[in-house]
């Protein structure tokens, strides 16, 4: 003989509300886990690379995004919330990163760059940068970017591999996007 609680038969039961609250709580926990993973990854990456700044640039809508996480060697390098240069990141660039492009620039003063890109990089104090896409099944989720602000830098194959590995870790962690 099974014994059932009164709430199972009570039409005034709050089961739909409880299920909704449980889903909200689960999503909150996933978000907190994702944020902790991103913070840890950007911090460890910056320390390993001995870079001035490592950021996660998240695309929230059709190649528009912003810096949502950063790890800094000094607070003077903060660009948290930066949205980038308007109309500088085009469909052409998006297609390259969707195809897995990794871009390592040793010196923004010497690299042949479109004017808007160079101006943007100089406006955020970048002398050298390394950009790796974060690719998920749905497409290009974001960019993991290392910046050297004080001087040019030649990014080694080991540096590039380290950032690629971190981007893959973020992309494949089930908690990152809830996908």
PDB file of C-alpha atoms in Angstrom:
ATOM      1  CA  UNK A   1       0.000   0.000   0.000  1.00  0.00           C
ATOM      2  CA  UNK A   2       1.382   3.443  -0.989  1.00  0.00           C
ATOM      3  CA  UNK A   3       0.919   6.460   1.167  1.00  0.00           C
ATOM      4  CA  UNK A   4       0.648   9.771  -0.674  1.00  0.00           C
ATOM      5  CA  UNK A   5       1.126  13.158   0.815  1.00  0.00           C
ATOM      6  CA  UNK A   6      -1.818  15.467   0.966  1.00  0.00           C
ATOM      7  CA  UNK A   7      -0.188  17.956  -1.453  1.00  0.00           C
ATOM      8  CA  UNK A   8      -0.213  15.387  -4.293  1.00  0.00           C
ATOM      9  CA  UNK A   9      -3.987  15.508  -4.322  1.00  0.00           C
ATOM     10  CA  UNK A  10      -4.481  19.127  -3.354  1.00  0.00           C
ATOM     11  CA  UNK A  11      -5.577  21.218  -6.362  1.00  0.00           C
ATOM     12  CA  UNK A  12      -4.168  24.272  -4.592  1.00  0.00           C
ATOM     13  CA  UNK A  13      -0.689  22.719  -4.656  1.00  0.00           C
ATOM     14  CA  UNK A  14       2.197  24.967  -5.631  1.00  0.00           C
ATOM     15  CA  UNK A  15       3.915  22.374  -7.847  1.00  0.00           C
ATOM     16  CA  UNK A  16       4.084  24.598 -10.982  1.00  0.00           C
ATOM     17  CA  UNK A  17       5.526  27.445  -8.900  1.00  0.00           C
ATOM     18  CA  UNK A  18       8.017  25.124  -7.221  1.00  0.00           C
ATOM     19  CA  UNK A  19       9.091  23.700 -10.596  1.00  0.00           C
ATOM     20  CA  UNK A  20       9.565  27.222 -11.953  1.00  0.00           C
ATOM     21  CA  UNK A  21      11.613  28.231  -8.926  1.00  0.00           C
ATOM     22  CA  UNK A  22      13.710  25.078  -9.248  1.00  0.00           C
ATOM     23  CA  UNK A  23      14.467  25.908 -12.919  1.00  0.00           C
ATOM     24  CA  UNK A  24      15.436  29.479 -11.986  1.00  0.00           C
ATOM     25  CA  UNK A  25      17.691  28.206  -9.209  1.00  0.00           C
ATOM     26  CA  UNK A  26      19.342  25.639 -11.531  1.00  0.00           C
ATOM     27  CA  UNK A  27      19.980  28.345 -14.126  1.00  0.00           C
ATOM     28  CA  UNK A  28      21.441  30.636 -11.463  1.00  0.00           C
ATOM     29  CA  UNK A  29      23.781  27.873 -10.288  1.00  0.00           C
ATOM     30  CA  UNK A  30      24.890  27.179 -13.910  1.00  0.00           C
ATOM     31  CA  UNK A  31      25.517  30.899 -14.447  1.00  0.00           C
ATOM     32  CA  UNK A  32      27.575  31.142 -11.265  1.00  0.00           C
ATOM     33  CA  UNK A  33      29.596  28.058 -12.264  1.00  0.00           C
ATOM     34  CA  UNK A  34      30.162  29.491 -15.754  1.00  0.00           C
ATOM     35  CA  UNK A  35      31.251  32.857 -14.386  1.00  0.00           C
ATOM     36  CA  UNK A  36      33.651  31.204 -11.934  1.00  0.00           C
ATOM     37  CA  UNK A  37      35.154  29.096 -14.740  1.00  0.00           C
ATOM     38  CA  UNK A  38      35.610  32.140 -16.989  1.00  0.00           C
ATOM     39  CA  UNK A  39      37.157  34.203 -14.168  1.00  0.00           C
ATOM     40  CA  UNK A  40      39.539  31.376 -13.291  1.00  0.00           C
ATOM     41  CA  UNK A  41      40.439  30.732 -16.939  1.00  0.00           C
ATOM     42  CA  UNK A  42      41.146  34.377 -17.797  1.00  0.00           C
ATOM     43  CA  UNK A  43      43.173  34.865 -14.609  1.00  0.00           C
ATOM     44  CA  UNK A  44      45.279  31.717 -15.067  1.00  0.00           C
ATOM     45  CA  UNK A  45      45.775  32.499 -18.738  1.00  0.00           C
ATOM     46  CA  UNK A  46      46.989  36.034 -18.020  1.00  0.00           C
ATOM     47  CA  UNK A  47      49.384  34.789 -15.363  1.00  0.00           C
ATOM     48  CA  UNK A  48      50.739  31.995 -17.596  1.00  0.00           C
ATOM     49  CA  UNK A  49      51.222  34.350 -20.531  1.00  0.00           C
ATOM     50  CA  UNK A  50      52.477  37.203 -18.326  1.00  0.00           C
ATOM     51  CA  UNK A  51      50.199  39.442 -20.408  1.00  0.00           C
ATOM     52  CA  UNK A  52      48.843  42.813 -19.351  1.00  0.00           C
ATOM     53  CA  UNK A  53      45.241  41.859 -20.016  1.00  0.00           C
ATOM     54  CA  UNK A  54      43.137  38.825 -20.947  1.00  0.00           C
ATOM     55  CA  UNK A  55      39.494  39.400 -21.808  1.00  0.00           C
ATOM     56  CA  UNK A  56      36.437  37.503 -22.898  1.00  0.00           C
ATOM     57  CA  UNK A  57      34.514  39.351 -25.583  1.00  0.00           C
ATOM     58  CA  UNK A  58      30.976  37.909 -25.709  1.00  0.00           C
ATOM     59  CA  UNK A  59      28.744  38.318 -28.782  1.00  0.00           C
ATOM     60  CA  UNK A  60      25.228  39.108 -27.603  1.00  0.00           C
ATOM     61  CA  UNK A  61      23.745  39.880 -31.026  1.00  0.00           C
ATOM     62  CA  UNK A  62      24.931  39.518 -34.639  1.00  0.00           C
ATOM     63  CA  UNK A  63      28.588  40.512 -34.204  1.00  0.00           C
ATOM     64  CA  UNK A  64      27.833  43.045 -31.528  1.00  0.00           C
ATOM     65  CA  UNK A  65      29.260  42.265 -28.144  1.00  0.00           C
ATOM     66  CA  UNK A  66      31.231  43.477 -25.205  1.00  0.00           C
ATOM     67  CA  UNK A  67      34.017  42.608 -22.818  1.00  0.00           C
ATOM     68  CA  UNK A  68      32.254  40.686 -20.062  1.00  0.00           C
ATOM     69  CA  UNK A  69      35.292  39.368 -18.152  1.00  0.00           C
ATOM     70  CA  UNK A  70      38.854  40.551 -17.777  1.00  0.00           C
ATOM     71  CA  UNK A  71      42.002  39.716 -15.877  1.00  0.00           C
ATOM     72  CA  UNK A  72      44.488  42.580 -15.522  1.00  0.00           C
ATOM     73  CA  UNK A  73      48.092  43.106 -14.487  1.00  0.00           C
ATOM     74  CA  UNK A  74      47.019  46.629 -13.438  1.00  0.00           C
ATOM     75  CA  UNK A  75      43.633  48.305 -13.006  1.00  0.00           C
ATOM     76  CA  UNK A  76      44.736  51.010 -15.459  1.00  0.00           C
ATOM     77  CA  UNK A  77      44.210  48.472 -18.269  1.00  0.00           C
ATOM     78  CA  UNK A  78      40.539  47.828 -17.528  1.00  0.00           C
ATOM     79  CA  UNK A  79      38.200  47.781 -20.538  1.00  0.00           C
ATOM     80  CA  UNK A  80      35.341  45.883 -18.875  1.00  0.00           C
ATOM     81  CA  UNK A  81      32.105  46.645 -20.698  1.00  0.00           C
ATOM     82  CA  UNK A  82      33.872  47.877 -23.838  1.00  0.00           C
ATOM     83  CA  UNK A  83      31.829  47.149 -26.939  1.00  0.00           C
ATOM     84  CA  UNK A  84      34.571  47.627 -29.505  1.00  0.00           C
ATOM     85  CA  UNK A  85      34.613  49.891 -32.516  1.00  0.00           C
ATOM     86  CA  UNK A  86      31.259  50.265 -34.261  1.00  0.00           C
ATOM     87  CA  UNK A  87      31.236  48.772 -37.756  1.00  0.00           C
ATOM     88  CA  UNK A  88      34.820  47.552 -37.410  1.00  0.00           C
ATOM     89  CA  UNK A  89      33.964  43.878 -36.802  1.00  0.00           C
ATOM     90  CA  UNK A  90      32.271  42.972 -40.071  1.00  0.00           C
ATOM     91  CA  UNK A  91      30.702  39.804 -41.453  1.00  0.00           C
ATOM     92  CA  UNK A  92      34.034  39.178 -43.194  1.00  0.00           C
ATOM     93  CA  UNK A  93      35.888  39.069 -39.860  1.00  0.00           C
ATOM     94  CA  UNK A  94      33.128  37.003 -38.284  1.00  0.00           C
ATOM     95  CA  UNK A  95      33.412  34.446 -41.089  1.00  0.00           C
ATOM     96  CA  UNK A  96      37.158  34.155 -40.509  1.00  0.00           C
ATOM     97  CA  UNK A  97      36.695  33.522 -36.792  1.00  0.00           C
ATOM     98  CA  UNK A  98      33.821  31.124 -37.473  1.00  0.00           C
ATOM     99  CA  UNK A  99      36.307  29.176 -39.597  1.00  0.00           C
ATOM    100  CA  UNK A 100      38.679  29.025 -36.611  1.00  0.00           C
ATOM    101  CA  UNK A 101      40.971  31.961 -37.362  1.00  0.00           C
ATOM    102  CA  UNK A 102      43.590  32.752 -34.745  1.00  0.00           C
ATOM    103  CA  UNK A 103      45.070  36.225 -35.035  1.00  0.00           C
ATOM    104  CA  UNK A 104      48.402  37.077 -33.420  1.00  0.00           C
ATOM    105  CA  UNK A 105      49.633  40.656 -33.845  1.00  0.00           C
ATOM    106  CA  UNK A 106      53.135  41.339 -32.553  1.00  0.00           C
ATOM    107  CA  UNK A 107      53.006  45.127 -32.956  1.00  0.00           C
ATOM    108  CA  UNK A 108      49.877  47.130 -33.711  1.00  0.00           C
ATOM    109  CA  UNK A 109      52.042  49.986 -34.972  1.00  0.00           C
ATOM    110  CA  UNK A 110      53.636  47.855 -37.694  1.00  0.00           C
ATOM    111  CA  UNK A 111      50.870  45.387 -38.626  1.00  0.00           C
ATOM    112  CA  UNK A 112      48.866  46.260 -41.746  1.00  0.00           C
ATOM    113  CA  UNK A 113      45.424  46.830 -40.218  1.00  0.00           C
ATOM    114  CA  UNK A 114      42.271  48.658 -41.294  1.00  0.00           C
ATOM    115  CA  UNK A 115      42.338  52.166 -39.821  1.00  0.00           C
ATOM    116  CA  UNK A 116      39.292  51.590 -37.586  1.00  0.00           C
ATOM    117  CA  UNK A 117      40.863  48.461 -36.098  1.00  0.00           C
ATOM    118  CA  UNK A 118      44.220  50.154 -35.429  1.00  0.00           C
ATOM    119  CA  UNK A 119      42.494  53.189 -33.874  1.00  0.00           C
ATOM    120  CA  UNK A 120      40.373  50.953 -31.678  1.00  0.00           C
ATOM    121  CA  UNK A 121      43.380  48.911 -30.497  1.00  0.00           C
ATOM    122  CA  UNK A 122      45.335  52.076 -29.709  1.00  0.00           C
ATOM    123  CA  UNK A 123      42.361  53.554 -27.856  1.00  0.00           C
ATOM    124  CA  UNK A 124      42.460  50.580 -25.463  1.00  0.00           C
ATOM    125  CA  UNK A 125      46.281  50.668 -25.146  1.00  0.00           C
ATOM    126  CA  UNK A 126      47.030  47.511 -27.182  1.00  0.00           C
ATOM    127  CA  UNK A 127      50.533  47.091 -28.579  1.00  0.00           C
ATOM    128  CA  UNK A 128      50.223  43.337 -29.250  1.00  0.00           C
ATOM    129  CA  UNK A 129      47.242  41.037 -29.209  1.00  0.00           C
ATOM    130  CA  UNK A 130      46.282  37.422 -29.630  1.00  0.00           C
ATOM    131  CA  UNK A 131      42.677  36.590 -30.538  1.00  0.00           C
ATOM    132  CA  UNK A 132      41.157  33.090 -30.470  1.00  0.00           C
ATOM    133  CA  UNK A 133      37.505  32.295 -31.232  1.00  0.00           C
ATOM    134  CA  UNK A 134      35.243  30.493 -28.792  1.00  0.00           C
ATOM    135  CA  UNK A 135      33.252  28.237 -31.080  1.00  0.00           C
ATOM    136  CA  UNK A 136      30.168  26.347 -29.952  1.00  0.00           C
ATOM    137  CA  UNK A 137      27.728  24.215 -31.966  1.00  0.00           C
ATOM    138  CA  UNK A 138      25.547  27.299 -32.512  1.00  0.00           C
ATOM    139  CA  UNK A 139      28.489  29.285 -33.930  1.00  0.00           C
ATOM    140  CA  UNK A 140      30.839  32.013 -32.729  1.00  0.00           C
ATOM    141  CA  UNK A 141      30.047  32.643 -29.070  1.00  0.00           C
ATOM    142  CA  UNK A 142      32.914  34.986 -28.282  1.00  0.00           C
ATOM    143  CA  UNK A 143      36.602  35.767 -28.488  1.00  0.00           C
ATOM    144  CA  UNK A 144      39.299  35.044 -25.947  1.00  0.00           C
ATOM    145  CA  UNK A 145      41.863  37.824 -26.254  1.00  0.00           C
ATOM    146  CA  UNK A 146      45.294  38.442 -24.714  1.00  0.00           C
ATOM    147  CA  UNK A 147      46.748  41.968 -24.832  1.00  0.00           C
ATOM    148  CA  UNK A 148      50.212  43.280 -24.276  1.00  0.00           C
ATOM    149  CA  UNK A 149      49.807  46.983 -23.557  1.00  0.00           C
ATOM    150  CA  UNK A 150      53.280  48.165 -22.645  1.00  0.00           C
ATOM    151  CA  UNK A 151      55.329  46.893 -25.601  1.00  0.00           C
ATOM    152  CA  UNK A 152      55.214  44.763 -28.734  1.00  0.00           C
ATOM    153  CA  UNK A 153      55.312  40.998 -28.253  1.00  0.00           C
ATOM    154  CA  UNK A 154      55.914  38.056 -30.506  1.00  0.00           C
ATOM    155  CA  UNK A 155      53.378  35.406 -29.520  1.00  0.00           C
ATOM    156  CA  UNK A 156      55.031  31.982 -29.395  1.00  0.00           C
ATOM    157  CA  UNK A 157      53.381  28.786 -30.658  1.00  0.00           C
ATOM    158  CA  UNK A 158      53.089  27.778 -26.978  1.00  0.00           C
ATOM    159  CA  UNK A 159      51.242  31.042 -26.196  1.00  0.00           C
ATOM    160  CA  UNK A 160      48.841  30.454 -29.074  1.00  0.00           C
ATOM    161  CA  UNK A 161      48.267  26.835 -28.066  1.00  0.00           C
ATOM    162  CA  UNK A 162      47.559  27.865 -24.470  1.00  0.00           C
ATOM    163  CA  UNK A 163      44.881  30.379 -25.506  1.00  0.00           C
ATOM    164  CA  UNK A 164      43.356  27.904 -27.989  1.00  0.00           C
ATOM    165  CA  UNK A 165      43.172  25.252 -25.276  1.00  0.00           C
ATOM    166  CA  UNK A 166      41.490  27.698 -22.889  1.00  0.00           C
ATOM    167  CA  UNK A 167      38.955  28.704 -25.567  1.00  0.00           C
ATOM    168  CA  UNK A 168      38.157  25.050 -26.274  1.00  0.00           C
ATOM    169  CA  UNK A 169      37.737  24.383 -22.565  1.00  0.00           C
ATOM    170  CA  UNK A 170      35.263  27.246 -22.259  1.00  0.00           C
ATOM    171  CA  UNK A 171      33.397  26.144 -25.396  1.00  0.00           C
ATOM    172  CA  UNK A 172      33.066  22.512 -24.385  1.00  0.00           C
ATOM    173  CA  UNK A 173      32.151  22.991 -20.751  1.00  0.00           C
ATOM    174  CA  UNK A 174      28.468  22.153 -20.513  1.00  0.00           C
ATOM    175  CA  UNK A 175      27.846  24.984 -18.058  1.00  0.00           C
ATOM    176  CA  UNK A 176      29.199  27.738 -20.284  1.00  0.00           C
ATOM    177  CA  UNK A 177      26.174  28.383 -22.427  1.00  0.00           C
ATOM    178  CA  UNK A 178      23.614  26.008 -21.093  1.00  0.00           C
ATOM    179  CA  UNK A 179      23.954  24.163 -24.380  1.00  0.00           C
TER     180      UNK A 179
END
